[in-house]
Amino acid sequence: MVKQALMDNIDKKTKDAVYLLTRMIEIPSFSREESAVADLVFDTLQKDGLEPKRRGNNVWCVDPHYDAQKPTILFDAHLDTVKPVSGWTREPFRATVEGDCIFGLGSNDDGASVVSLMQVYKTLIDTCQSYNLVYSASCEEEVSGKDGLESVLPLFPPIHVGLVGEPTEMQPAIAEKGLMVLDVIAHGRAGHAARDEGDNAIYRALEDISWIRDYCFSQVSPLLGSVKMTVTEVHAGTQHNVIPDQCSFVVDVRSNEFYSNKDLYDYICLHVSSEVKARSFRLNSSCIDMGHPLVLKAMEIGRVPFGSPTLSNQALLPFPSMKMGPGCSSRSHTADEYVRISEIDQAIRLYLELLDGLKLEK
């Protein structure tokens, strides 16, 4: 049972979280341009009597009662947003409160998690728990940037499990698909389109595109399903009467936990004739064991584990992690993005219920 003291002043915690969120929304914080919002989060933590640290646009706090004999939980949520899409009927950088809803860019993804986890962190560090906490508000998540969370992980104390705040309707994502982007080039030979000459690179590319479309990797995850390969861009040709000697295309590959990105890359290279280059192998699929104490506690309080098709900072974590936060994934990156105040209130309550008294093995 959650100690009643933890639930005291929930209304104030929610009001503080909402106030900070409205201020965050009004500061543009596109990926790699999060400096001003990082200032705000840093100053907020400092004014609350904590000792935040900062590197680049990443801000974090280590439990003031840190004990190296205890395991450590990382809270992470990201500060950056995508750019607003067309179709907004409200000002993206103005926090508009209408009833229970807060509209504004980044309200759902990922400001609600940033402010909710901050309130939970500030509450739990003043209680006696069997673990330490580290709170992180990281940058560059939307672009999987190397100056984001990945760059500051070595500066944290050893972490045993992560809780990544993302809009999951406060259900625990215990597995997440990875991402690999491939740049593929089919080579041919130029010629005049009016004569039977040349080697059309488009036709060569079509054979490989057909294989990518139709091939199914054998291992299917019960949580994440099959590996998914999708051709998303094609570029070829210079003018109508020239046989193209090159056709390039881009493939979006979403991996499950049974394959590393490098394994998939090697297999794809064996089965296509085109030149294949991977932009990165670092964003692999992630999962946490169903028997992990964090997952078991989530189920105990009525949460339902699931597998997430969307990428997050989990892909960068070299330790087990679970993704769970307020808001709804389908609202992310959309016009008139919003989160509900009641969702923030529920998140703070559920996080506290999840984490109070949690027993972890070091």
mmCIF file of C-alpha atoms in Angstrom:
data_model
loop_
_atom_site.group_PDB
_atom_site.id
_atom_site.type_symbol
_atom_site.label_atom_id
_atom_site.label_comp_id
_atom_site.label_asym_id
_atom_site.label_seq_id
_atom_site.Cartn_x
_atom_site.Cartn_y
_atom_site.Cartn_z
ATOM 1 C CA MET A 1 0.000 0.000 0.000
ATOM 2 C CA VAL A 2 1.152 3.504 -0.738
ATOM 3 C CA LYS A 3 1.922 5.485 2.375
ATOM 4 C CA GLN A 4 -0.743 8.149 2.877
ATOM 5 C CA ALA A 5 1.971 10.760 3.338
ATOM 6 C CA LEU A 6 3.048 10.251 -0.257
ATOM 7 C CA MET A 7 -0.447 11.024 -1.494
ATOM 8 C CA ASP A 8 -0.808 14.146 0.621
ATOM 9 C CA ASN A 9 -0.810 17.367 -1.386
ATOM 10 C CA ILE A 10 -1.324 15.583 -4.711
ATOM 11 C CA ASP A 11 -3.412 18.538 -5.852
ATOM 12 C CA LYS A 12 -0.476 20.866 -5.228
ATOM 13 C CA LYS A 13 1.907 18.511 -7.036
ATOM 14 C CA THR A 14 -0.433 18.464 -10.029
ATOM 15 C CA LYS A 15 -0.795 22.256 -9.998
ATOM 16 C CA ASP A 16 2.999 22.661 -9.847
ATOM 17 C CA ALA A 17 3.418 20.191 -12.707
ATOM 18 C CA VAL A 18 0.803 21.944 -14.840
ATOM 19 C CA TYR A 19 2.323 25.353 -14.163
ATOM 20 C CA LEU A 20 5.769 24.174 -15.261
ATOM 21 C CA LEU A 21 4.303 22.483 -18.337
ATOM 22 C CA THR A 22 2.546 25.676 -19.447
ATOM 23 C CA ARG A 23 5.855 27.538 -19.182
ATOM 24 C CA MET A 24 7.680 24.845 -21.138
ATOM 25 C CA ILE A 25 5.149 24.940 -23.977
ATOM 26 C CA GLU A 26 5.773 28.654 -24.458
ATOM 27 C CA ILE A 27 9.490 28.086 -25.080
ATOM 28 C CA PRO A 28 10.257 26.653 -28.551
ATOM 29 C CA SER A 29 12.452 23.599 -27.956
ATOM 30 C CA PHE A 30 13.069 21.840 -31.250
ATOM 31 C CA SER A 31 15.694 19.100 -31.240
ATOM 32 C CA ARG A 32 19.182 20.609 -30.787
ATOM 33 C CA GLU A 33 17.539 23.927 -29.833
ATOM 34 C CA GLU A 34 16.511 23.092 -26.246
ATOM 35 C CA SER A 35 18.809 25.531 -24.426
ATOM 36 C CA ALA A 36 16.082 27.859 -23.108
ATOM 37 C CA VAL A 37 13.790 25.092 -21.870
ATOM 38 C CA ALA A 38 16.783 23.360 -20.258
ATOM 39 C CA ASP A 39 17.456 26.658 -18.443
ATOM 40 C CA LEU A 40 13.884 26.617 -17.142
ATOM 41 C CA VAL A 41 14.071 23.023 -15.868
ATOM 42 C CA PHE A 42 17.496 23.602 -14.299
ATOM 43 C CA ASP A 43 16.303 26.766 -12.533
ATOM 44 C CA THR A 44 13.116 25.051 -11.330
ATOM 45 C CA LEU A 45 15.074 22.217 -9.743
ATOM 46 C CA GLN A 46 17.523 24.644 -8.199
ATOM 47 C CA LYS A 47 14.739 26.787 -6.718
ATOM 48 C CA ASP A 48 13.332 23.630 -5.137
ATOM 49 C CA GLY A 49 16.570 23.258 -3.185
ATOM 50 C CA LEU A 50 18.086 20.554 -5.379
ATOM 51 C CA GLU A 51 21.503 20.490 -7.032
ATOM 52 C CA PRO A 52 20.913 19.858 -10.738
ATOM 53 C CA LYS A 53 23.722 19.217 -13.185
ATOM 54 C CA ARG A 54 23.844 20.064 -16.843
ATOM 55 C CA ARG A 55 25.783 19.091 -19.927
ATOM 56 C CA GLY A 56 24.725 20.640 -23.200
ATOM 57 C CA ASN A 57 20.934 20.707 -23.060
ATOM 58 C CA ASN A 58 20.640 17.690 -20.758
ATOM 59 C CA VAL A 59 19.658 18.372 -17.135
ATOM 60 C CA TRP A 60 19.753 15.812 -14.350
ATOM 61 C CA CYS A 61 19.635 15.398 -10.578
ATOM 62 C CA VAL A 62 21.137 12.637 -8.446
ATOM 63 C CA ASP A 63 19.365 11.551 -5.276
ATOM 64 C CA PRO A 64 20.710 13.801 -2.479
ATOM 65 C CA HIS A 65 20.698 10.740 -0.200
ATOM 66 C CA TYR A 66 22.520 8.550 -2.717
ATOM 67 C CA ASP A 67 23.780 5.312 -1.203
ATOM 68 C CA ALA A 68 26.171 3.239 -3.303
ATOM 69 C CA GLN A 69 24.939 0.097 -1.541
ATOM 70 C CA LYS A 70 21.462 0.508 -3.062
ATOM 71 C CA PRO A 71 20.322 -0.080 -6.654
ATOM 72 C CA THR A 72 19.433 3.010 -8.684
ATOM 73 C CA ILE A 73 16.410 3.844 -10.833
ATOM 74 C CA LEU A 74 16.683 6.373 -13.660
ATOM 75 C CA PHE A 75 13.702 8.579 -14.510
ATOM 76 C CA ASP A 76 14.082 10.019 -18.010
ATOM 77 C CA ALA A 77 11.837 12.177 -20.191
ATOM 78 C CA HIS A 78 12.840 14.402 -23.089
ATOM 79 C CA LEU A 79 12.721 18.170 -23.496
ATOM 80 C CA ASP A 80 12.757 18.462 -27.279
ATOM 81 C CA THR A 81 9.820 18.585 -29.659
ATOM 82 C CA VAL A 82 9.307 18.097 -33.355
ATOM 83 C CA LYS A 83 8.411 21.161 -35.432
ATOM 84 C CA PRO A 84 4.695 21.981 -35.637
ATOM 85 C CA VAL A 85 2.855 20.392 -38.542
ATOM 86 C CA SER A 86 0.387 22.318 -40.662
ATOM 87 C CA GLY A 87 -3.182 22.298 -39.470
ATOM 88 C CA TRP A 88 -2.820 23.855 -36.025
ATOM 89 C CA THR A 89 -5.906 25.888 -35.113
ATOM 90 C CA ARG A 90 -4.249 27.204 -31.954
ATOM 91 C CA GLU A 91 -0.862 28.830 -31.385
ATOM 92 C CA PRO A 92 1.589 25.914 -30.888
ATOM 93 C CA PHE A 93 3.747 27.938 -28.491
ATOM 94 C CA ARG A 94 0.922 29.214 -26.323
ATOM 95 C CA ALA A 95 -0.359 26.964 -23.540
ATOM 96 C CA THR A 96 -4.114 27.017 -24.037
ATOM 97 C CA VAL A 97 -6.148 25.494 -21.218
ATOM 98 C CA GLU A 98 -9.660 24.468 -22.226
ATOM 99 C CA GLY A 99 -11.491 22.524 -19.546
ATOM 100 C CA ASP A 100 -9.328 19.502 -18.684
ATOM 101 C CA CYS A 101 -7.049 19.919 -21.725
ATOM 102 C CA ILE A 102 -3.755 21.755 -22.121
ATOM 103 C CA PHE A 103 -3.059 22.430 -25.796
ATOM 104 C CA GLY A 104 0.422 23.247 -27.055
ATOM 105 C CA LEU A 105 3.402 21.769 -28.871
ATOM 106 C CA GLY A 106 5.144 19.222 -26.668
ATOM 107 C CA SER A 107 2.333 19.066 -24.105
ATOM 108 C CA ASN A 108 1.744 15.348 -24.722
ATOM 109 C CA ASP A 109 5.164 14.454 -26.137
ATOM 110 C CA ASP A 110 6.922 14.793 -23.844
ATOM 111 C CA GLY A 111 6.298 17.667 -21.457
ATOM 112 C CA ALA A 112 3.674 15.879 -19.363
ATOM 113 C CA SER A 113 6.186 13.142 -18.526
ATOM 114 C CA VAL A 114 8.952 15.669 -17.771
ATOM 115 C CA VAL A 115 6.842 17.490 -15.188
ATOM 116 C CA SER A 116 5.119 14.425 -13.709
ATOM 117 C CA LEU A 117 8.364 12.534 -13.141
ATOM 118 C CA MET A 118 9.902 15.656 -11.610
ATOM 119 C CA GLN A 119 7.133 15.812 -9.021
ATOM 120 C CA VAL A 120 7.496 12.113 -8.262
ATOM 121 C CA TYR A 121 11.274 12.428 -7.949
ATOM 122 C CA LYS A 122 10.966 15.364 -5.537
ATOM 123 C CA THR A 123 8.455 13.401 -3.457
ATOM 124 C CA LEU A 124 10.303 10.081 -3.288
ATOM 125 C CA ILE A 125 13.756 11.416 -2.417
ATOM 126 C CA ASP A 126 12.298 12.621 0.881
ATOM 127 C CA THR A 127 11.096 9.112 1.762
ATOM 128 C CA CYS A 128 12.909 5.974 2.867
ATOM 129 C CA GLN A 129 13.176 3.657 -0.139
ATOM 130 C CA SER A 130 15.416 0.684 -0.928
ATOM 131 C CA TYR A 131 16.780 2.381 -4.047
ATOM 132 C CA ASN A 132 18.329 5.641 -5.255
ATOM 133 C CA LEU A 133 16.814 7.890 -7.907
ATOM 134 C CA VAL A 134 18.295 9.858 -10.779
ATOM 135 C CA TYR A 135 16.032 12.312 -12.628
ATOM 136 C CA SER A 136 16.936 13.227 -16.213
ATOM 137 C CA ALA A 137 15.382 15.759 -18.600
ATOM 138 C CA SER A 138 17.237 14.945 -21.800
ATOM 139 C CA CYS A 139 17.559 16.532 -25.229
ATOM 140 C CA GLU A 140 17.650 15.392 -28.870
ATOM 141 C CA GLU A 141 15.355 12.393 -28.338
ATOM 142 C CA GLU A 142 13.222 13.145 -31.397
ATOM 143 C CA VAL A 143 16.296 12.892 -33.648
ATOM 144 C CA SER A 144 18.111 10.184 -31.644
ATOM 145 C CA GLY A 145 20.950 12.677 -31.338
ATOM 146 C CA LYS A 146 24.323 11.660 -29.950
ATOM 147 C CA ASP A 147 24.387 14.721 -27.671
ATOM 148 C CA GLY A 148 21.232 13.593 -25.884
ATOM 149 C CA LEU A 149 20.812 11.076 -23.074
ATOM 150 C CA GLU A 150 23.475 8.777 -24.507
ATOM 151 C CA SER A 151 26.142 11.459 -23.975
ATOM 152 C CA VAL A 152 25.465 11.902 -20.251
ATOM 153 C CA LEU A 153 24.806 8.308 -19.185
ATOM 154 C CA PRO A 154 28.498 7.851 -18.288
ATOM 155 C CA LEU A 155 28.169 10.793 -15.858
ATOM 156 C CA PHE A 156 25.379 9.106 -13.873
ATOM 157 C CA PRO A 157 25.978 6.660 -11.053
ATOM 158 C CA PRO A 158 25.485 2.997 -12.053
ATOM 159 C CA ILE A 159 21.847 2.502 -13.118
ATOM 160 C CA HIS A 160 20.001 -0.774 -12.561
ATOM 161 C CA VAL A 161 16.674 -0.032 -14.252
ATOM 162 C CA GLY A 162 15.150 2.853 -16.192
ATOM 163 C CA LEU A 163 11.652 4.313 -16.215
ATOM 164 C CA VAL A 164 11.239 6.271 -19.451
ATOM 165 C CA GLY A 165 8.394 8.776 -19.504
ATOM 166 C CA GLU A 166 6.544 8.758 -22.827
ATOM 167 C CA PRO A 167 2.809 9.029 -23.618
ATOM 168 C CA THR A 168 1.576 5.454 -23.069
ATOM 169 C CA GLU A 169 -1.691 6.217 -21.212
ATOM 170 C CA MET A 170 0.200 5.040 -18.108
ATOM 171 C CA GLN A 171 0.398 1.475 -19.395
ATOM 172 C CA PRO A 172 3.848 -0.152 -19.215
ATOM 173 C CA ALA A 173 5.631 -0.730 -22.517
ATOM 174 C CA ILE A 174 7.958 -3.621 -21.719
ATOM 175 C CA ALA A 175 9.299 -4.012 -25.252
ATOM 176 C CA GLU A 176 9.998 -1.523 -28.002
ATOM 177 C CA LYS A 177 10.863 -1.881 -31.661
ATOM 178 C CA GLY A 178 14.277 -0.721 -32.814
ATOM 179 C CA LEU A 179 15.045 1.406 -35.862
ATOM 180 C CA MET A 180 17.591 1.190 -38.651
ATOM 181 C CA VAL A 181 17.529 3.427 -41.726
ATOM 182 C CA LEU A 182 19.172 2.105 -44.887
ATOM 183 C CA ASP A 183 20.366 4.115 -47.879
ATOM 184 C CA VAL A 184 20.340 1.794 -50.875
ATOM 185 C CA ILE A 185 21.778 2.482 -54.333
ATOM 186 C CA ALA A 186 21.125 0.369 -57.420
ATOM 187 C CA HIS A 187 23.730 0.874 -60.163
ATOM 188 C CA GLY A 188 23.104 0.580 -63.911
ATOM 189 C CA ARG A 189 24.538 2.101 -67.070
ATOM 190 C CA ALA A 190 23.339 5.256 -68.809
ATOM 191 C CA GLY A 191 22.049 5.204 -72.374
ATOM 192 C CA HIS A 192 19.607 6.841 -74.774
ATOM 193 C CA ALA A 193 15.999 5.925 -74.036
ATOM 194 C CA ALA A 194 15.193 5.743 -77.758
ATOM 195 C CA ARG A 195 17.654 2.913 -78.368
ATOM 196 C CA ASP A 196 18.065 -0.534 -76.863
ATOM 197 C CA GLU A 197 21.101 0.368 -74.797
ATOM 198 C CA GLY A 198 22.101 1.057 -71.235
ATOM 199 C CA ASP A 199 21.153 -0.787 -68.066
ATOM 200 C CA ASN A 200 18.211 0.793 -66.271
ATOM 201 C CA ALA A 201 19.043 1.225 -62.573
ATOM 202 C CA ILE A 202 15.333 1.662 -61.771
ATOM 203 C CA TYR A 203 14.597 -1.887 -62.960
ATOM 204 C CA ARG A 204 17.476 -3.225 -60.861
ATOM 205 C CA ALA A 205 16.137 -1.352 -57.849
ATOM 206 C CA LEU A 206 12.639 -2.752 -58.427
ATOM 207 C CA GLU A 207 13.892 -6.318 -57.926
ATOM 208 C CA ASP A 208 15.382 -5.398 -54.544
ATOM 209 C CA ILE A 209 12.372 -3.320 -53.537
ATOM 210 C CA SER A 210 10.133 -6.314 -54.283
ATOM 211 C CA TRP A 211 12.267 -8.540 -52.040
ATOM 212 C CA ILE A 212 12.159 -5.968 -49.235
ATOM 213 C CA ARG A 213 8.380 -5.676 -49.591
ATOM 214 C CA ASP A 214 7.728 -9.408 -49.560
ATOM 215 C CA TYR A 215 10.350 -10.945 -47.287
ATOM 216 C CA CYS A 216 9.313 -12.023 -43.763
ATOM 217 C CA PHE A 217 11.890 -12.718 -41.075
ATOM 218 C CA SER A 218 11.077 -15.968 -39.307
ATOM 219 C CA GLN A 219 11.146 -14.924 -35.647
ATOM 220 C CA VAL A 220 7.969 -13.125 -34.597
ATOM 221 C CA SER A 221 7.760 -11.431 -31.199
ATOM 222 C CA PRO A 222 4.628 -12.021 -29.093
ATOM 223 C CA LEU A 223 4.821 -8.357 -28.029
ATOM 224 C CA LEU A 224 6.264 -6.590 -31.069
ATOM 225 C CA GLY A 225 5.282 -8.785 -33.977
ATOM 226 C CA SER A 226 7.443 -9.189 -37.082
ATOM 227 C CA VAL A 227 10.398 -7.178 -38.279
ATOM 228 C CA LYS A 228 8.973 -4.495 -40.572
ATOM 229 C CA MET A 229 10.813 -3.196 -43.673
ATOM 230 C CA THR A 230 9.314 -0.266 -45.588
ATOM 231 C CA VAL A 231 10.676 1.607 -48.609
ATOM 232 C CA THR A 232 9.890 5.262 -47.902
ATOM 233 C CA GLU A 233 11.822 7.267 -50.539
ATOM 234 C CA VAL A 234 12.902 6.636 -54.157
ATOM 235 C CA HIS A 235 15.053 8.907 -56.345
ATOM 236 C CA ALA A 236 16.235 8.296 -59.922
ATOM 237 C CA GLY A 237 16.737 9.832 -63.332
ATOM 238 C CA THR A 238 17.756 13.189 -64.755
ATOM 239 C CA GLN A 239 15.473 13.572 -67.781
ATOM 240 C CA HIS A 240 12.942 11.618 -69.819
ATOM 241 C CA ASN A 241 15.258 10.425 -72.603
ATOM 242 C CA VAL A 242 18.191 9.200 -70.507
ATOM 243 C CA ILE A 243 18.360 5.671 -69.095
ATOM 244 C CA PRO A 244 19.207 6.247 -65.401
ATOM 245 C CA ASP A 245 22.490 4.769 -64.257
ATOM 246 C CA GLN A 246 21.604 5.101 -60.576
ATOM 247 C CA CYS A 247 18.478 4.663 -58.457
ATOM 248 C CA SER A 248 18.602 5.342 -54.740
ATOM 249 C CA PHE A 249 15.984 4.487 -52.151
ATOM 250 C CA VAL A 250 15.556 4.590 -48.393
ATOM 251 C CA VAL A 251 14.354 1.701 -46.240
ATOM 252 C CA ASP A 252 12.884 2.096 -42.737
ATOM 253 C CA VAL A 253 13.576 -1.103 -40.762
ATOM 254 C CA ARG A 254 11.807 -1.724 -37.450
ATOM 255 C CA SER A 255 13.376 -4.597 -35.545
ATOM 256 C CA ASN A 256 12.036 -6.831 -32.798
ATOM 257 C CA GLU A 257 14.024 -8.174 -29.854
ATOM 258 C CA PHE A 258 15.125 -11.324 -31.710
ATOM 259 C CA TYR A 259 17.401 -9.500 -34.166
ATOM 260 C CA SER A 260 20.094 -6.875 -33.730
ATOM 261 C CA ASN A 261 20.217 -4.179 -36.383
ATOM 262 C CA LYS A 262 23.608 -5.493 -37.510
ATOM 263 C CA ASP A 263 22.173 -8.998 -37.955
ATOM 264 C CA LEU A 264 19.368 -7.612 -40.104
ATOM 265 C CA TYR A 265 21.770 -5.493 -42.138
ATOM 266 C CA ASP A 266 24.039 -8.445 -42.903
ATOM 267 C CA TYR A 267 21.094 -10.588 -43.987
ATOM 268 C CA ILE A 268 19.625 -7.866 -46.206
ATOM 269 C CA CYS A 269 23.000 -7.324 -47.892
ATOM 270 C CA LEU A 270 23.129 -11.026 -48.777
ATOM 271 C CA HIS A 271 19.754 -10.896 -50.525
ATOM 272 C CA VAL A 272 19.826 -7.687 -52.559
ATOM 273 C CA SER A 273 22.126 -6.758 -55.423
ATOM 274 C CA SER A 274 22.194 -3.024 -54.648
ATOM 275 C CA GLU A 275 24.739 -1.207 -52.501
ATOM 276 C CA VAL A 276 23.432 -0.884 -48.921
ATOM 277 C CA LYS A 277 24.607 1.523 -46.228
ATOM 278 C CA ALA A 278 23.164 1.768 -42.718
ATOM 279 C CA ARG A 279 22.999 5.209 -41.153
ATOM 280 C CA SER A 280 23.427 3.645 -37.712
ATOM 281 C CA PHE A 281 23.210 0.339 -35.861
ATOM 282 C CA ARG A 282 22.742 1.911 -32.422
ATOM 283 C CA LEU A 283 18.934 2.012 -32.114
ATOM 284 C CA ASN A 284 18.209 -1.627 -31.355
ATOM 285 C CA SER A 285 15.001 -3.125 -30.034
ATOM 286 C CA SER A 286 14.735 -3.226 -26.249
ATOM 287 C CA CYS A 287 12.809 -5.298 -23.727
ATOM 288 C CA ILE A 288 12.566 -5.960 -20.011
ATOM 289 C CA ASP A 289 11.828 -9.357 -18.479
ATOM 290 C CA MET A 290 8.200 -9.954 -17.511
ATOM 291 C CA GLY A 291 9.483 -11.129 -14.143
ATOM 292 C CA HIS A 292 11.327 -7.914 -13.347
ATOM 293 C CA PRO A 293 10.109 -6.379 -10.054
ATOM 294 C CA LEU A 294 9.142 -3.142 -11.822
ATOM 295 C CA VAL A 295 6.941 -5.012 -14.303
ATOM 296 C CA LEU A 296 5.424 -7.223 -11.614
ATOM 297 C CA LYS A 297 4.566 -4.175 -9.492
ATOM 298 C CA ALA A 298 3.001 -2.451 -12.521
ATOM 299 C CA MET A 299 0.744 -5.451 -13.080
ATOM 300 C CA GLU A 300 -0.058 -5.604 -9.378
ATOM 301 C CA ILE A 301 -1.505 -2.087 -9.544
ATOM 302 C CA GLY A 302 -3.626 -2.939 -12.570
ATOM 303 C CA ARG A 303 -1.399 -1.866 -15.436
ATOM 304 C CA VAL A 304 -1.278 -3.983 -18.622
ATOM 305 C CA PRO A 305 2.125 -4.589 -20.278
ATOM 306 C CA PHE A 306 2.393 -4.141 -24.049
ATOM 307 C CA GLY A 307 4.914 -3.844 -26.863
ATOM 308 C CA SER A 308 5.468 -0.410 -28.388
ATOM 309 C CA PRO A 309 6.089 0.167 -32.123
ATOM 310 C CA THR A 310 7.538 3.646 -31.505
ATOM 311 C CA LEU A 311 11.142 4.444 -30.641
ATOM 312 C CA SER A 312 12.294 6.244 -27.493
ATOM 313 C CA ASN A 313 15.409 6.741 -25.383
ATOM 314 C CA GLN A 314 15.002 3.115 -24.313
ATOM 315 C CA ALA A 315 16.985 2.179 -27.422
ATOM 316 C CA LEU A 316 20.031 3.901 -25.918
ATOM 317 C CA LEU A 317 19.914 2.306 -22.477
ATOM 318 C CA PRO A 318 22.352 -0.540 -21.682
ATOM 319 C CA PHE A 319 20.199 -1.708 -18.753
ATOM 320 C CA PRO A 320 16.561 -2.903 -18.426
ATOM 321 C CA SER A 321 13.911 -0.216 -18.811
ATOM 322 C CA MET A 322 10.172 0.258 -18.984
ATOM 323 C CA LYS A 323 8.334 3.030 -20.855
ATOM 324 C CA MET A 324 5.310 4.523 -19.122
ATOM 325 C CA GLY A 325 3.856 8.001 -18.992
ATOM 326 C CA PRO A 326 0.806 10.273 -19.224
ATOM 327 C CA GLY A 327 -0.855 11.138 -22.502
ATOM 328 C CA CYS A 328 -1.601 9.171 -25.644
ATOM 329 C CA SER A 329 0.934 8.279 -28.341
ATOM 330 C CA SER A 330 -1.542 8.989 -31.155
ATOM 331 C CA ARG A 331 -1.603 12.694 -30.169
ATOM 332 C CA SER A 332 2.163 13.065 -30.626
ATOM 333 C CA HIS A 333 3.406 15.027 -33.638
ATOM 334 C CA THR A 334 -0.148 16.123 -34.530
ATOM 335 C CA ALA A 335 -1.856 19.476 -34.946
ATOM 336 C CA ASP A 336 -3.495 20.800 -31.762
ATOM 337 C CA GLU A 337 -1.487 18.408 -29.586
ATOM 338 C CA TYR A 338 -2.817 18.263 -26.054
ATOM 339 C CA VAL A 339 -2.642 16.450 -22.731
ATOM 340 C CA ARG A 340 -5.283 16.281 -20.021
ATOM 341 C CA ILE A 341 -4.684 17.739 -16.561
ATOM 342 C CA SER A 342 -6.388 14.653 -15.166
ATOM 343 C CA GLU A 343 -3.802 12.500 -16.964
ATOM 344 C CA ILE A 344 -0.981 14.345 -15.212
ATOM 345 C CA ASP A 345 -2.754 13.935 -11.877
ATOM 346 C CA GLN A 346 -3.262 10.218 -12.541
ATOM 347 C CA ALA A 347 0.374 9.828 -13.609
ATOM 348 C CA ILE A 348 1.711 11.275 -10.374
ATOM 349 C CA ARG A 349 -0.567 8.998 -8.345
ATOM 350 C CA LEU A 350 0.276 5.860 -10.329
ATOM 351 C CA TYR A 351 4.010 6.519 -10.390
ATOM 352 C CA LEU A 352 3.980 6.877 -6.606
ATOM 353 C CA GLU A 353 1.923 3.723 -6.210
ATOM 354 C CA LEU A 354 4.288 1.869 -8.542
ATOM 355 C CA LEU A 355 7.502 3.002 -6.884
ATOM 356 C CA ASP A 356 6.741 3.277 -3.197
ATOM 357 C CA GLY A 357 8.178 0.239 -1.447
ATOM 358 C CA LEU A 358 9.501 -1.273 -4.686
ATOM 359 C CA LYS A 359 12.190 -3.880 -3.953
ATOM 360 C CA LEU A 360 15.032 -4.211 -6.431
ATOM 361 C CA GLU A 361 18.042 -6.466 -6.427
ATOM 362 C CA LYS A 362 21.366 -4.793 -7.012
#
